[in-house]
Each structure stands twice: as structure tokens, then as C-alpha cells.
Amino acid sequence: MFSLERWHEIFETLNKNRLRTFLTALSVASGIFILVILLGVSTGIQKGVQSEFEQDAANRISVWTGTTTKEYNGLNPGRYIQLKNEDHVLIESNYDDYLEYRTPIYSIWGGAVSYKDQNGTYRVEGAFPDQQFIENETMVQGRFIAQSDLDQTTKVAVIGHQMKRDLFKNEDPIGAQIDIQGINFIVVGVYSDPGGNREENRIFIPLSTAQKVFNAQDRLRSLAYTVKMSDDFDQAVALSSALSEQIDKDLRQKYSVAPDDRSAVRVNNTLEEAKRIYGLIDTIRGVFWFIGIGTIIAGIVGVSNIMLIVVKERTKEIGIRKALGALPWSIIGMILQEAIFVTAMAGFIGLFLGVGLLELVGPMVDSAFIKYPQVDFATAMTTVVVLILAGTLAGFIPAQRAAHIRPIEALRDE
């Protein structure tokens, strides 16, 4: 029940001990402020990691090959392991039931591309239509590569939005003819990529066309697949990991590569990597909570000490109250109310300052590892609950001590 008299007593007590109250409140406010900033930073780290994974499909398996570095089965190191169309056919036929999207890739780094008097150097990738979904490409204009383009070996190209700005300025690129490594192609689409300008500096053409016009025959640079997802994330990670291991084993067996030769065959599993990184983020968040709560506990100790001093100073008053019939719970409520008030007021100041700083500085933070650190509503409410619990804990021991004061002994106290 609201009691104006009790609130008057609380403010009178705090006013008598201004410096002591200020220093204690400062420790609580700084604890909440530090906690909010740390939680905001952990959220920013999570956003940064998520943005990196959004650049490609999260359930992607990528396969690359290189040069062997170890002797194996009587074969000397230094052999280059060349992926071929048959490798994609083998993997697709063995694991088709578990694959969602798939594409072999033949790429040219630093391909010369020109349109009229504009020219530039871009990565040229011959791929299947599924590449659009594996790379998370969104069509801005036109269309992506179609199966008919592969079947007919058509000379069509899909360019990135950054390429459009570089080569075409304000012109419409659809239907325009561009030169790629001395070969003419017709632009049929423009895509955008979550990875930004770096990922939009690529040009996609049908794989069959790329292998023919660039005299690649049946050679490939890499393979890319996505795994069919299930509602259970751990189950999806387990399936993706098992597929990655089996694909790795199949290729090593086919090309006689040592099991521990990571330079010759590399199979990357983004789901497994995502689980590992998100687990690390959870650990970081837990450490931040630990540090923040530890700082708040230091403030709680200060509040508790204040309340013990208050109880000591008001021993005679409490004795008189009990002699006049005040019940123990009313004495406990009086002390707890004062402790919760001091903790809550100081905590809310720290909360508002922390949230305000994040809202002011957060939009300016945008890097590969941390993006827009901020505290969401749920976290703010959790902090409020922590404040209330902290205030209750800070006042509990002094309140218990006050409730056990015997009136006859309190009246003798000087």
C-alpha cells in the first residue's frame, strides 16, 4: 500500500547521507551501464557474424582442390588435384537425396570485361542455375542463368549491380553486348548480393559455355552444394558434417590423397562453422553477463552496507515501532523499499545512459565483425528484473536484522 509518510522517511534518510548515497548509487549505475554496453557489443558481434553468413547460403558445402604436400600410396607430393565434371556427377549421384542446390564452378579471376569505352577486371564464373540460390543472389533486372542456356551453350551473362554501375552508368544493360576475354556475351540479368560491392563484382555465365569458349574442356575450379535443412538445427549440422566428411573421403580415395593433406582437398561446411561461431558468441555473451553481474554485485554490497548503517542508526526508532505493535513484515518492507528504491533509481540511470550511448554511437559501427551494437527490448527488461532482484538482495540482510531487533534492547540503545 502506498504510504506518503514512508516515502518521506526514505527521502529524509537519503538526504542525511547524501555523499554516501551518491557513491553507492554511482557504483550501481556504473554496473548497469557496463552490463548494457557489454550486452550491446555482444549483439553487434552476433549481427556482424550473421551478415557474413548471409552472403552465401548458411547450409553450404564448398569443395576446392590444390597441390598435394605429402607422399601417399607411392605418389610424390606436388601433384595438382584437378576437379572435373565427373566429380560433380559422382557426388550428385551418391548424395542426391540429401542435396538441395548444387553447382560445379569454373572461374576466371581477373577476367577482362568491356562495354563500349568502359572496361574493368572482374571474376567470371561459369555455373549452373542453382548458383543464384547458393550465393543468395537477388535479381534486380532480367533473369539468372537457365537450364536451356546450359543445354544450348548460349553466350549469355548475368552481371552484378556494381558491374552495372561501373560499365553501364545509367544505361539499361539488359540485351546489351559485352566483351569477356575477347568473347561477346549478351547481358540477360543484373543481381544484387548481401555481401555488397565485393560480391557484386562477379559475372555469371553458363558452365558449358565457359568450359567451351575458354578451352577448359571438363575442368572445374570448385564445387558448391547446399544441404536440405530440417527443423532441428543440430540434426542439420550433423547431416551437413557427415556429408562433408564423406565427400572429402570420396575425393581423397579417388585421387590418392593423404587423409591429413588439407592443401590438396578442402571441404568447407558453413553450417558446422556457424554452429561453432554462434557457440563462441554465446560464450562471449555469458562472459559479458558474468562481468556485468559482478560489477552490479559490487554495487549491491555498497547498498547493503548503507542499509545496515541505516538500521543501526534507526535501532531505537525501530524498537519503538515494534513496541507500538509494528509487525516484523512491516519493518522488513520498510527497509526493502528503501533498498529497492536506491538500487532501482541508480540502475535506471545507468540503463538509460547505456542505451542512449549505444543508440548514439551504434549506427556508426559497421565492420566485418561488429555491426550496430544495441540492446533489444527483451534484454532491457531482463536488466530491469536484475535491478529489482539486486535491490531486494541488497536490503534482505539489513531487513532481517531490523525485524529481529528486540524492543527492550532497542530502547536501551544510545
mmCIF file of C-alpha atoms in Angstrom:
data_model
loop_
_atom_site.group_PDB
_atom_site.id
_atom_site.type_symbol
_atom_site.label_atom_id
_atom_site.label_comp_id
_atom_site.label_asym_id
_atom_site.label_seq_id
_atom_site.Cartn_x
_atom_site.Cartn_y
_atom_site.Cartn_z
ATOM 1 C CA MET A 1 0.000 0.000 0.000
ATOM 2 C CA PHE A 2 1.285 3.486 -0.886
ATOM 3 C CA SER A 3 2.346 5.463 2.173
ATOM 4 C CA LEU A 4 3.362 9.093 1.786
ATOM 5 C CA GLU A 5 4.842 9.045 5.274
ATOM 6 C CA ARG A 6 7.122 6.139 4.438
ATOM 7 C CA TRP A 7 8.395 7.825 1.261
ATOM 8 C CA HIS A 8 9.030 10.967 3.300
ATOM 9 C CA GLU A 9 11.146 8.886 5.693
ATOM 10 C CA ILE A 10 13.108 7.367 2.803
ATOM 11 C CA PHE A 11 13.960 10.756 1.277
ATOM 12 C CA GLU A 12 14.836 12.185 4.681
ATOM 13 C CA THR A 13 17.241 9.293 5.332
ATOM 14 C CA LEU A 14 18.883 9.663 1.921
ATOM 15 C CA ASN A 15 19.165 13.432 2.349
ATOM 16 C CA LYS A 16 21.038 12.976 5.638
ATOM 17 C CA ASN A 17 23.663 10.837 3.900
ATOM 18 C CA ARG A 18 23.995 12.487 0.504
ATOM 19 C CA LEU A 19 27.637 11.628 -0.246
ATOM 20 C CA ARG A 20 27.313 8.047 0.937
ATOM 21 C CA THR A 21 24.129 7.569 -1.074
ATOM 22 C CA PHE A 22 25.654 9.187 -4.183
ATOM 23 C CA LEU A 23 28.753 6.993 -4.146
ATOM 24 C CA THR A 24 26.716 3.838 -3.647
ATOM 25 C CA ALA A 25 24.251 4.820 -6.372
ATOM 26 C CA LEU A 26 27.204 5.561 -8.659
ATOM 27 C CA SER A 27 28.551 2.023 -8.223
ATOM 28 C CA VAL A 28 25.141 0.515 -9.071
ATOM 29 C CA ALA A 29 24.641 2.835 -12.062
ATOM 30 C CA SER A 30 28.117 2.079 -13.423
ATOM 31 C CA GLY A 31 27.471 -1.647 -13.046
ATOM 32 C CA ILE A 32 24.269 -1.492 -15.070
ATOM 33 C CA PHE A 33 25.910 0.858 -17.593
ATOM 34 C CA ILE A 34 28.817 -1.557 -18.129
ATOM 35 C CA LEU A 35 26.415 -4.517 -18.413
ATOM 36 C CA VAL A 36 24.286 -2.735 -21.039
ATOM 37 C CA ILE A 37 27.330 -1.729 -23.102
ATOM 38 C CA LEU A 38 28.768 -5.254 -22.978
ATOM 39 C CA LEU A 39 25.441 -6.820 -23.995
ATOM 40 C CA GLY A 40 25.121 -4.277 -26.809
ATOM 41 C CA VAL A 41 28.595 -5.183 -28.060
ATOM 42 C CA SER A 42 27.743 -8.916 -27.968
ATOM 43 C CA THR A 43 24.610 -8.197 -30.028
ATOM 44 C CA GLY A 44 26.731 -6.233 -32.500
ATOM 45 C CA ILE A 45 29.157 -9.154 -32.794
ATOM 46 C CA GLN A 46 26.246 -11.503 -33.468
ATOM 47 C CA LYS A 47 24.884 -9.180 -36.179
ATOM 48 C CA GLY A 48 28.320 -8.938 -37.769
ATOM 49 C CA VAL A 49 28.666 -12.724 -37.882
ATOM 50 C CA GLN A 50 25.131 -13.143 -39.224
ATOM 51 C CA SER A 51 25.792 -10.629 -42.001
ATOM 52 C CA GLU A 52 28.880 -12.593 -43.018
ATOM 53 C CA PHE A 53 26.876 -15.815 -43.236
ATOM 54 C CA GLU A 54 24.082 -14.070 -45.158
ATOM 55 C CA GLN A 55 26.467 -13.512 -48.064
ATOM 56 C CA ASP A 56 26.052 -17.167 -49.036
ATOM 57 C CA ALA A 57 23.583 -19.880 -48.106
ATOM 58 C CA ALA A 58 24.066 -20.867 -44.459
ATOM 59 C CA ASN A 59 23.855 -24.585 -45.273
ATOM 60 C CA ARG A 60 26.568 -24.572 -47.927
ATOM 61 C CA ILE A 61 29.250 -27.186 -48.591
ATOM 62 C CA SER A 62 32.133 -25.977 -50.762
ATOM 63 C CA VAL A 63 34.847 -28.138 -52.316
ATOM 64 C CA TRP A 64 38.251 -26.915 -53.539
ATOM 65 C CA THR A 65 41.401 -28.707 -54.526
ATOM 66 C CA GLY A 66 45.066 -27.773 -54.691
ATOM 67 C CA THR A 67 48.527 -29.305 -54.765
ATOM 68 C CA THR A 68 49.464 -32.311 -52.650
ATOM 69 C CA THR A 69 52.053 -31.688 -49.953
ATOM 70 C CA LYS A 70 52.599 -35.259 -48.780
ATOM 71 C CA GLU A 71 53.668 -38.558 -50.315
ATOM 72 C CA TYR A 72 50.870 -41.119 -50.358
ATOM 73 C CA ASN A 73 50.468 -44.598 -51.859
ATOM 74 C CA GLY A 74 53.811 -44.284 -53.592
ATOM 75 C CA LEU A 75 52.859 -40.968 -55.254
ATOM 76 C CA ASN A 76 55.146 -37.986 -54.757
ATOM 77 C CA PRO A 77 53.939 -34.637 -53.365
ATOM 78 C CA GLY A 78 53.454 -31.703 -55.738
ATOM 79 C CA ARG A 79 50.570 -33.216 -57.755
ATOM 80 C CA TYR A 80 47.762 -30.796 -58.620
ATOM 81 C CA ILE A 81 44.342 -32.325 -57.976
ATOM 82 C CA GLN A 82 42.111 -31.182 -60.842
ATOM 83 C CA LEU A 83 38.359 -31.340 -60.299
ATOM 84 C CA LYS A 84 36.332 -32.428 -63.319
ATOM 85 C CA ASN A 85 32.702 -32.686 -64.346
ATOM 86 C CA GLU A 86 32.732 -36.358 -63.410
ATOM 87 C CA ASP A 87 33.456 -35.434 -59.792
ATOM 88 C CA HIS A 88 30.275 -33.400 -59.620
ATOM 89 C CA VAL A 89 28.320 -36.229 -61.260
ATOM 90 C CA LEU A 90 29.753 -38.687 -58.730
ATOM 91 C CA ILE A 91 28.833 -36.564 -55.709
ATOM 92 C CA GLU A 92 25.402 -35.711 -57.086
ATOM 93 C CA SER A 93 24.549 -39.340 -57.814
ATOM 94 C CA ASN A 94 25.777 -40.567 -54.417
ATOM 95 C CA TYR A 95 24.110 -37.921 -52.252
ATOM 96 C CA ASP A 96 21.252 -36.542 -54.349
ATOM 97 C CA ASP A 97 18.651 -37.289 -51.660
ATOM 98 C CA TYR A 98 20.435 -35.002 -49.186
ATOM 99 C CA LEU A 99 21.269 -32.092 -51.510
ATOM 100 C CA GLU A 100 19.065 -29.059 -52.118
ATOM 101 C CA TYR A 101 21.022 -26.946 -54.620
ATOM 102 C CA ARG A 102 24.185 -27.897 -56.460
ATOM 103 C CA THR A 103 26.618 -26.439 -58.996
ATOM 104 C CA PRO A 104 30.102 -27.122 -60.360
ATOM 105 C CA ILE A 105 32.058 -23.921 -60.991
ATOM 106 C CA TYR A 106 34.701 -22.879 -63.499
ATOM 107 C CA SER A 107 36.033 -19.419 -62.662
ATOM 108 C CA ILE A 108 38.481 -16.935 -64.077
ATOM 109 C CA TRP A 109 39.957 -14.446 -61.631
ATOM 110 C CA GLY A 110 40.649 -11.068 -63.136
ATOM 111 C CA GLY A 111 38.696 -11.561 -66.356
ATOM 112 C CA ALA A 112 38.773 -8.558 -68.709
ATOM 113 C CA VAL A 113 35.249 -7.255 -69.362
ATOM 114 C CA SER A 114 34.380 -4.259 -71.536
ATOM 115 C CA TYR A 115 31.350 -2.402 -72.852
ATOM 116 C CA LYS A 116 31.855 0.355 -75.434
ATOM 117 C CA ASP A 117 34.607 2.564 -73.970
ATOM 118 C CA GLN A 118 34.194 1.234 -70.423
ATOM 119 C CA ASN A 119 36.225 -1.716 -69.167
ATOM 120 C CA GLY A 120 37.207 -3.439 -65.955
ATOM 121 C CA THR A 121 38.573 -6.603 -64.385
ATOM 122 C CA TYR A 122 36.052 -8.942 -62.757
ATOM 123 C CA ARG A 123 35.710 -12.535 -61.623
ATOM 124 C CA VAL A 124 33.985 -14.641 -64.289
ATOM 125 C CA GLU A 125 32.169 -17.759 -63.061
ATOM 126 C CA GLY A 126 30.671 -20.492 -65.181
ATOM 127 C CA ALA A 127 27.946 -22.173 -63.130
ATOM 128 C CA PHE A 128 24.545 -23.880 -63.016
ATOM 129 C CA PRO A 129 21.239 -22.051 -62.378
ATOM 130 C CA ASP A 130 21.321 -23.162 -58.710
ATOM 131 C CA GLN A 131 24.235 -20.785 -58.164
ATOM 132 C CA GLN A 132 21.684 -18.000 -57.689
ATOM 133 C CA PHE A 133 20.376 -19.623 -54.508
ATOM 134 C CA ILE A 134 23.711 -20.895 -53.228
ATOM 135 C CA GLU A 135 25.130 -17.363 -53.437
ATOM 136 C CA ASN A 136 21.911 -15.700 -52.159
ATOM 137 C CA GLU A 137 21.650 -13.530 -55.271
ATOM 138 C CA THR A 138 18.565 -11.354 -55.756
ATOM 139 C CA MET A 139 17.644 -10.438 -59.314
ATOM 140 C CA VAL A 140 17.341 -6.689 -59.796
ATOM 141 C CA GLN A 141 16.695 -6.884 -63.545
ATOM 142 C CA GLY A 142 16.138 -9.664 -66.038
ATOM 143 C CA ARG A 143 16.824 -13.297 -65.166
ATOM 144 C CA PHE A 144 19.541 -15.662 -63.998
ATOM 145 C CA ILE A 145 21.139 -18.475 -65.994
ATOM 146 C CA ALA A 146 18.578 -21.070 -67.127
ATOM 147 C CA GLN A 147 18.923 -24.782 -67.863
ATOM 148 C CA SER A 148 18.280 -24.044 -71.534
ATOM 149 C CA ASP A 149 21.411 -21.843 -71.544
ATOM 150 C CA LEU A 150 23.458 -24.816 -70.345
ATOM 151 C CA ASP A 151 21.879 -27.190 -72.856
ATOM 152 C CA GLN A 152 22.381 -24.838 -75.808
ATOM 153 C CA THR A 153 25.739 -23.390 -74.680
ATOM 154 C CA THR A 154 24.388 -19.861 -75.112
ATOM 155 C CA LYS A 155 26.634 -16.833 -74.653
ATOM 156 C CA VAL A 156 24.587 -15.024 -72.008
ATOM 157 C CA ALA A 157 25.812 -13.267 -68.876
ATOM 158 C CA VAL A 158 24.392 -12.137 -65.542
ATOM 159 C CA ILE A 159 26.269 -9.190 -64.064
ATOM 160 C CA GLY A 160 26.453 -7.766 -60.550
ATOM 161 C CA HIS A 161 24.856 -4.455 -59.622
ATOM 162 C CA GLN A 162 28.292 -2.937 -59.038
ATOM 163 C CA MET A 163 29.348 -4.003 -62.538
ATOM 164 C CA LYS A 164 26.272 -2.313 -63.939
ATOM 165 C CA ARG A 165 27.277 0.958 -62.270
ATOM 166 C CA ASP A 166 30.867 0.608 -63.494
ATOM 167 C CA LEU A 167 30.231 -0.307 -67.119
ATOM 168 C CA PHE A 168 26.761 0.950 -67.981
ATOM 169 C CA LYS A 169 26.364 4.027 -65.770
ATOM 170 C CA ASN A 170 22.720 4.988 -66.312
ATOM 171 C CA GLU A 171 22.123 2.740 -69.339
ATOM 172 C CA ASP A 172 19.870 -0.316 -69.275
ATOM 173 C CA PRO A 173 22.228 -3.329 -69.577
ATOM 174 C CA ILE A 174 19.584 -5.928 -70.469
ATOM 175 C CA GLY A 175 20.140 -7.061 -74.036
ATOM 176 C CA ALA A 176 23.457 -5.214 -74.323
ATOM 177 C CA GLN A 177 26.510 -6.960 -75.720
ATOM 178 C CA ILE A 178 29.654 -7.084 -73.580
ATOM 179 C CA ASP A 179 33.130 -8.455 -74.259
ATOM 180 C CA ILE A 180 34.506 -11.066 -71.834
ATOM 181 C CA GLN A 181 38.078 -12.120 -72.530
ATOM 182 C CA GLY A 182 37.565 -11.316 -76.218
ATOM 183 C CA ILE A 183 34.230 -13.212 -76.472
ATOM 184 C CA ASN A 184 30.895 -11.426 -76.957
ATOM 185 C CA PHE A 185 28.073 -12.149 -74.489
ATOM 186 C CA ILE A 186 24.540 -10.809 -74.122
ATOM 187 C CA VAL A 187 23.533 -9.476 -70.689
ATOM 188 C CA VAL A 188 20.296 -11.123 -69.554
ATOM 189 C CA GLY A 189 20.215 -10.143 -65.887
ATOM 190 C CA VAL A 190 21.535 -7.977 -63.054
ATOM 191 C CA TYR A 191 21.776 -9.278 -59.483
ATOM 192 C CA SER A 192 22.431 -7.832 -56.042
ATOM 193 C CA ASP A 193 24.297 -9.644 -53.267
ATOM 194 C CA PRO A 194 24.100 -9.289 -49.448
ATOM 195 C CA GLY A 195 27.912 -9.164 -49.436
ATOM 196 C CA GLY A 196 27.851 -5.762 -51.140
ATOM 197 C CA ASN A 197 30.152 -4.363 -53.805
ATOM 198 C CA ARG A 198 32.838 -7.026 -53.424
ATOM 199 C CA GLU A 199 30.385 -9.822 -54.256
ATOM 200 C CA GLU A 200 28.707 -7.770 -56.984
ATOM 201 C CA ASN A 201 31.965 -7.611 -58.951
ATOM 202 C CA ARG A 202 31.317 -11.047 -60.434
ATOM 203 C CA ILE A 203 29.745 -12.125 -63.692
ATOM 204 C CA PHE A 204 27.957 -15.463 -64.148
ATOM 205 C CA ILE A 205 27.763 -17.384 -67.415
ATOM 206 C CA PRO A 206 26.577 -20.942 -68.211
ATOM 207 C CA LEU A 207 29.178 -23.527 -67.166
ATOM 208 C CA SER A 208 29.006 -25.339 -70.510
ATOM 209 C CA THR A 209 29.702 -22.060 -72.304
ATOM 210 C CA ALA A 210 32.598 -21.150 -70.002
ATOM 211 C CA GLN A 211 34.296 -24.519 -70.490
ATOM 212 C CA LYS A 212 33.885 -24.297 -74.261
ATOM 213 C CA VAL A 213 34.879 -20.701 -75.025
ATOM 214 C CA PHE A 214 37.764 -20.634 -72.516
ATOM 215 C CA ASN A 215 39.045 -24.050 -73.602
ATOM 216 C CA ALA A 216 38.572 -25.543 -70.134
ATOM 217 C CA GLN A 217 37.272 -28.846 -71.522
ATOM 218 C CA ASP A 218 35.790 -30.662 -68.496
ATOM 219 C CA ARG A 219 37.910 -28.961 -65.828
ATOM 220 C CA LEU A 220 36.367 -27.278 -62.763
ATOM 221 C CA ARG A 221 37.654 -24.868 -60.133
ATOM 222 C CA SER A 222 35.301 -25.829 -57.312
ATOM 223 C CA LEU A 223 32.011 -27.444 -56.344
ATOM 224 C CA ALA A 224 29.190 -25.977 -54.255
ATOM 225 C CA TYR A 225 26.168 -27.597 -52.635
ATOM 226 C CA THR A 226 23.513 -26.835 -50.065
ATOM 227 C CA VAL A 227 22.137 -29.435 -47.694
ATOM 228 C CA LYS A 228 18.416 -29.979 -47.215
ATOM 229 C CA MET A 229 17.551 -28.326 -43.897
ATOM 230 C CA SER A 230 15.427 -29.803 -41.122
ATOM 231 C CA ASP A 231 13.622 -28.091 -38.249
ATOM 232 C CA ASP A 232 16.238 -29.430 -35.847
ATOM 233 C CA PHE A 233 19.382 -27.294 -36.292
ATOM 234 C CA ASP A 234 21.652 -29.811 -34.567
ATOM 235 C CA GLN A 235 20.320 -32.554 -36.836
ATOM 236 C CA ALA A 236 21.000 -30.395 -39.904
ATOM 237 C CA VAL A 237 24.551 -29.715 -38.676
ATOM 238 C CA ALA A 238 25.120 -33.431 -38.128
ATOM 239 C CA LEU A 239 23.887 -34.248 -41.656
ATOM 240 C CA SER A 240 25.997 -31.488 -43.200
ATOM 241 C CA SER A 241 29.079 -32.645 -41.282
ATOM 242 C CA ALA A 242 28.554 -36.269 -42.312
ATOM 243 C CA LEU A 243 28.148 -35.277 -45.982
ATOM 244 C CA SER A 244 31.262 -33.095 -45.859
ATOM 245 C CA GLU A 245 33.323 -35.910 -44.374
ATOM 246 C CA GLN A 246 32.064 -38.431 -46.915
ATOM 247 C CA ILE A 247 32.668 -36.121 -49.898
ATOM 248 C CA ASP A 248 36.157 -35.414 -48.569
ATOM 249 C CA LYS A 249 36.800 -39.148 -48.167
ATOM 250 C CA ASP A 250 35.484 -39.951 -51.676
ATOM 251 C CA LEU A 251 37.727 -37.397 -53.383
ATOM 252 C CA ARG A 252 40.812 -38.385 -51.387
ATOM 253 C CA GLN A 253 40.238 -42.014 -52.251
ATOM 254 C CA LYS A 254 39.724 -41.272 -55.949
ATOM 255 C CA TYR A 255 42.840 -39.097 -56.281
ATOM 256 C CA SER A 256 45.026 -40.971 -53.753
ATOM 257 C CA VAL A 257 45.439 -38.048 -51.367
ATOM 258 C CA ALA A 258 46.681 -38.463 -47.794
ATOM 259 C CA PRO A 259 43.895 -38.137 -45.182
ATOM 260 C CA ASP A 260 45.670 -35.248 -43.448
ATOM 261 C CA ASP A 261 46.736 -33.348 -46.596
ATOM 262 C CA ARG A 262 44.468 -30.298 -46.272
ATOM 263 C CA SER A 263 46.112 -28.431 -49.105
ATOM 264 C CA ALA A 264 45.104 -30.985 -51.744
ATOM 265 C CA VAL A 265 41.410 -31.377 -50.880
ATOM 266 C CA ARG A 266 39.400 -28.884 -48.845
ATOM 267 C CA VAL A 267 35.730 -29.284 -47.967
ATOM 268 C CA ASN A 268 34.194 -26.359 -46.092
ATOM 269 C CA ASN A 269 30.940 -26.763 -44.175
ATOM 270 C CA THR A 270 29.297 -23.427 -43.287
ATOM 271 C CA LEU A 271 26.676 -24.979 -41.002
ATOM 272 C CA GLU A 272 29.308 -26.537 -38.786
ATOM 273 C CA GLU A 273 31.278 -23.298 -38.842
ATOM 274 C CA ALA A 274 28.114 -21.349 -37.991
ATOM 275 C CA LYS A 275 27.381 -23.593 -35.006
ATOM 276 C CA ARG A 276 30.941 -23.208 -33.747
ATOM 277 C CA ILE A 277 30.908 -19.419 -34.120
ATOM 278 C CA TYR A 278 27.449 -18.994 -32.596
ATOM 279 C CA GLY A 279 28.590 -21.178 -29.701
ATOM 280 C CA LEU A 280 31.539 -18.823 -29.272
ATOM 281 C CA ILE A 281 29.180 -15.818 -29.336
ATOM 282 C CA ASP A 282 27.062 -17.424 -26.607
ATOM 283 C CA THR A 283 30.236 -17.900 -24.560
ATOM 284 C CA ILE A 284 31.214 -14.260 -25.083
ATOM 285 C CA ARG A 285 27.709 -13.157 -24.055
ATOM 286 C CA GLY A 286 27.957 -15.348 -20.943
ATOM 287 C CA VAL A 287 31.318 -13.803 -20.033
ATOM 288 C CA PHE A 288 29.854 -10.314 -20.537
ATOM 289 C CA TRP A 289 26.920 -11.192 -18.267
ATOM 290 C CA PHE A 290 29.377 -12.518 -15.677
ATOM 291 C CA ILE A 291 31.433 -9.315 -15.759
ATOM 292 C CA GLY A 292 28.321 -7.118 -15.633
ATOM 293 C CA ILE A 293 26.697 -9.051 -12.803
ATOM 294 C CA GLY A 294 29.992 -8.993 -10.904
ATOM 295 C CA THR A 295 30.081 -5.207 -11.199
ATOM 296 C CA ILE A 296 26.454 -4.981 -10.068
ATOM 297 C CA ILE A 297 27.201 -7.203 -7.058
ATOM 298 C CA ALA A 298 29.852 -4.688 -6.002
ATOM 299 C CA GLY A 299 27.131 -2.042 -6.044
ATOM 300 C CA ILE A 300 24.738 -4.323 -4.146
ATOM 301 C CA VAL A 301 27.308 -4.753 -1.382
ATOM 302 C CA GLY A 302 27.503 -0.975 -1.105
ATOM 303 C CA VAL A 303 23.713 -0.630 -0.876
ATOM 304 C CA SER A 304 23.557 -3.417 1.695
ATOM 305 C CA ASN A 305 26.216 -1.705 3.802
ATOM 306 C CA ILE A 306 24.257 1.539 3.670
ATOM 307 C CA MET A 307 21.106 -0.232 4.806
ATOM 308 C CA LEU A 308 22.978 -1.911 7.671
ATOM 309 C CA ILE A 309 24.175 1.510 8.784
ATOM 310 C CA VAL A 310 20.640 2.869 8.439
ATOM 311 C CA VAL A 311 19.291 0.021 10.575
ATOM 312 C CA LYS A 312 21.999 0.696 13.156
ATOM 313 C CA GLU A 313 21.201 4.416 13.229
ATOM 314 C CA ARG A 314 17.464 3.764 13.489
ATOM 315 C CA THR A 315 17.643 0.958 16.056
ATOM 316 C CA LYS A 316 15.764 2.956 18.738
ATOM 317 C CA GLU A 317 13.148 4.087 16.206
ATOM 318 C CA ILE A 318 12.595 0.507 15.037
ATOM 319 C CA GLY A 319 12.328 -0.617 18.683
ATOM 320 C CA ILE A 320 9.649 1.993 19.355
ATOM 321 C CA ARG A 321 7.719 0.903 16.246
ATOM 322 C CA LYS A 322 7.769 -2.701 17.403
ATOM 323 C CA ALA A 323 6.776 -1.695 20.943
ATOM 324 C CA LEU A 324 3.783 0.126 19.465
ATOM 325 C CA GLY A 325 2.713 -3.028 17.638
ATOM 326 C CA ALA A 326 4.537 -2.885 14.297
ATOM 327 C CA LEU A 327 4.747 -6.360 12.799
ATOM 328 C CA PRO A 328 8.088 -7.823 11.563
ATOM 329 C CA TRP A 329 6.901 -7.834 7.938
ATOM 330 C CA SER A 330 6.196 -4.082 8.065
ATOM 331 C CA ILE A 331 9.742 -3.439 9.343
ATOM 332 C CA ILE A 332 11.159 -5.683 6.600
ATOM 333 C CA GLY A 333 9.022 -3.916 3.983
ATOM 334 C CA MET A 334 10.284 -0.510 5.124
ATOM 335 C CA ILE A 335 13.945 -1.476 4.763
ATOM 336 C CA LEU A 336 13.418 -3.367 1.496
ATOM 337 C CA GLN A 337 11.514 -0.456 -0.030
ATOM 338 C CA GLU A 338 14.392 1.900 0.679
ATOM 339 C CA ALA A 339 16.990 -0.535 -0.690
ATOM 340 C CA ILE A 340 15.000 -1.261 -3.855
ATOM 341 C CA PHE A 341 14.391 2.462 -4.411
ATOM 342 C CA VAL A 342 18.101 3.346 -4.225
ATOM 343 C CA THR A 343 19.088 0.413 -6.441
ATOM 344 C CA ALA A 344 16.315 0.964 -8.983
ATOM 345 C CA MET A 345 16.882 4.712 -9.369
ATOM 346 C CA ALA A 346 20.636 4.303 -9.793
ATOM 347 C CA GLY A 347 20.166 1.290 -12.072
ATOM 348 C CA PHE A 348 17.686 3.033 -14.357
ATOM 349 C CA ILE A 349 20.079 5.954 -14.738
ATOM 350 C CA GLY A 350 22.815 3.522 -15.781
ATOM 351 C CA LEU A 351 20.363 1.725 -18.094
ATOM 352 C CA PHE A 352 19.253 4.919 -19.843
ATOM 353 C CA LEU A 353 22.822 6.164 -20.218
ATOM 354 C CA GLY A 354 23.969 2.826 -21.656
ATOM 355 C CA VAL A 355 21.055 2.546 -24.099
ATOM 356 C CA GLY A 356 21.445 6.206 -25.065
ATOM 357 C CA LEU A 357 25.155 5.788 -25.804
ATOM 358 C CA LEU A 358 24.518 2.691 -27.919
ATOM 359 C CA GLU A 359 21.764 4.441 -29.875
ATOM 360 C CA LEU A 360 24.080 7.402 -30.476
ATOM 361 C CA VAL A 361 27.241 5.516 -31.410
ATOM 362 C CA GLY A 362 25.779 2.197 -32.637
ATOM 363 C CA PRO A 363 24.738 3.305 -36.157
ATOM 364 C CA MET A 364 28.313 4.459 -36.815
ATOM 365 C CA VAL A 365 29.768 0.998 -36.051
ATOM 366 C CA ASP A 366 29.782 -1.166 -39.168
ATOM 367 C CA SER A 367 32.652 -3.593 -39.686
ATOM 368 C CA ALA A 368 33.033 -7.215 -40.703
ATOM 369 C CA PHE A 369 32.952 -8.362 -37.063
ATOM 370 C CA ILE A 370 30.541 -5.985 -35.353
ATOM 371 C CA LYS A 371 27.523 -4.132 -36.705
ATOM 372 C CA TYR A 372 25.208 -1.673 -34.962
ATOM 373 C CA PRO A 373 25.590 -2.725 -31.304
ATOM 374 C CA GLN A 374 22.322 -2.163 -29.443
ATOM 375 C CA VAL A 375 20.182 -3.593 -26.658
ATOM 376 C CA ASP A 376 16.808 -5.036 -27.585
ATOM 377 C CA PHE A 377 13.615 -4.749 -25.510
ATOM 378 C CA ALA A 378 13.928 -8.244 -24.035
ATOM 379 C CA THR A 379 17.456 -7.550 -22.800
ATOM 380 C CA ALA A 380 16.379 -4.216 -21.321
ATOM 381 C CA MET A 381 13.528 -5.926 -19.457
ATOM 382 C CA THR A 382 15.942 -8.588 -18.214
ATOM 383 C CA THR A 383 18.159 -5.813 -16.878
ATOM 384 C CA VAL A 384 15.166 -4.285 -15.076
ATOM 385 C CA VAL A 385 14.446 -7.647 -13.426
ATOM 386 C CA VAL A 386 18.110 -7.860 -12.402
ATOM 387 C CA LEU A 387 17.748 -4.410 -10.840
ATOM 388 C CA ILE A 388 14.706 -5.384 -8.778
ATOM 389 C CA LEU A 389 16.373 -8.596 -7.612
ATOM 390 C CA ALA A 390 19.554 -6.694 -6.799
ATOM 391 C CA GLY A 391 17.644 -4.181 -4.679
ATOM 392 C CA THR A 392 15.791 -6.958 -2.868
ATOM 393 C CA LEU A 393 19.029 -8.825 -2.209
ATOM 394 C CA ALA A 394 20.750 -5.639 -1.019
ATOM 395 C CA GLY A 395 18.030 -4.975 1.554
ATOM 396 C CA PHE A 396 17.307 -8.529 2.660
ATOM 397 C CA ILE A 397 20.020 -8.965 5.326
ATOM 398 C CA PRO A 398 19.543 -5.470 6.843
ATOM 399 C CA ALA A 399 15.765 -6.013 6.815
ATOM 400 C CA GLN A 400 16.128 -9.376 8.571
ATOM 401 C CA ARG A 401 18.357 -7.747 11.181
ATOM 402 C CA ALA A 402 15.845 -4.964 11.706
ATOM 403 C CA ALA A 403 12.973 -7.442 12.071
ATOM 404 C CA HIS A 404 14.823 -9.305 14.848
ATOM 405 C CA ILE A 405 15.528 -6.222 16.942
ATOM 406 C CA ARG A 406 14.007 -6.652 20.407
ATOM 407 C CA PRO A 407 12.138 -3.537 21.576
ATOM 408 C CA ILE A 408 13.589 -3.634 25.128
ATOM 409 C CA GLU A 409 17.175 -3.754 23.807
ATOM 410 C CA ALA A 410 16.478 -1.103 21.169
ATOM 411 C CA LEU A 411 15.141 1.319 23.790
ATOM 412 C CA ARG A 412 18.362 0.932 25.769
ATOM 413 C CA ASP A 413 20.479 1.713 22.670
ATOM 414 C CA GLU A 414 22.300 5.050 22.729
#
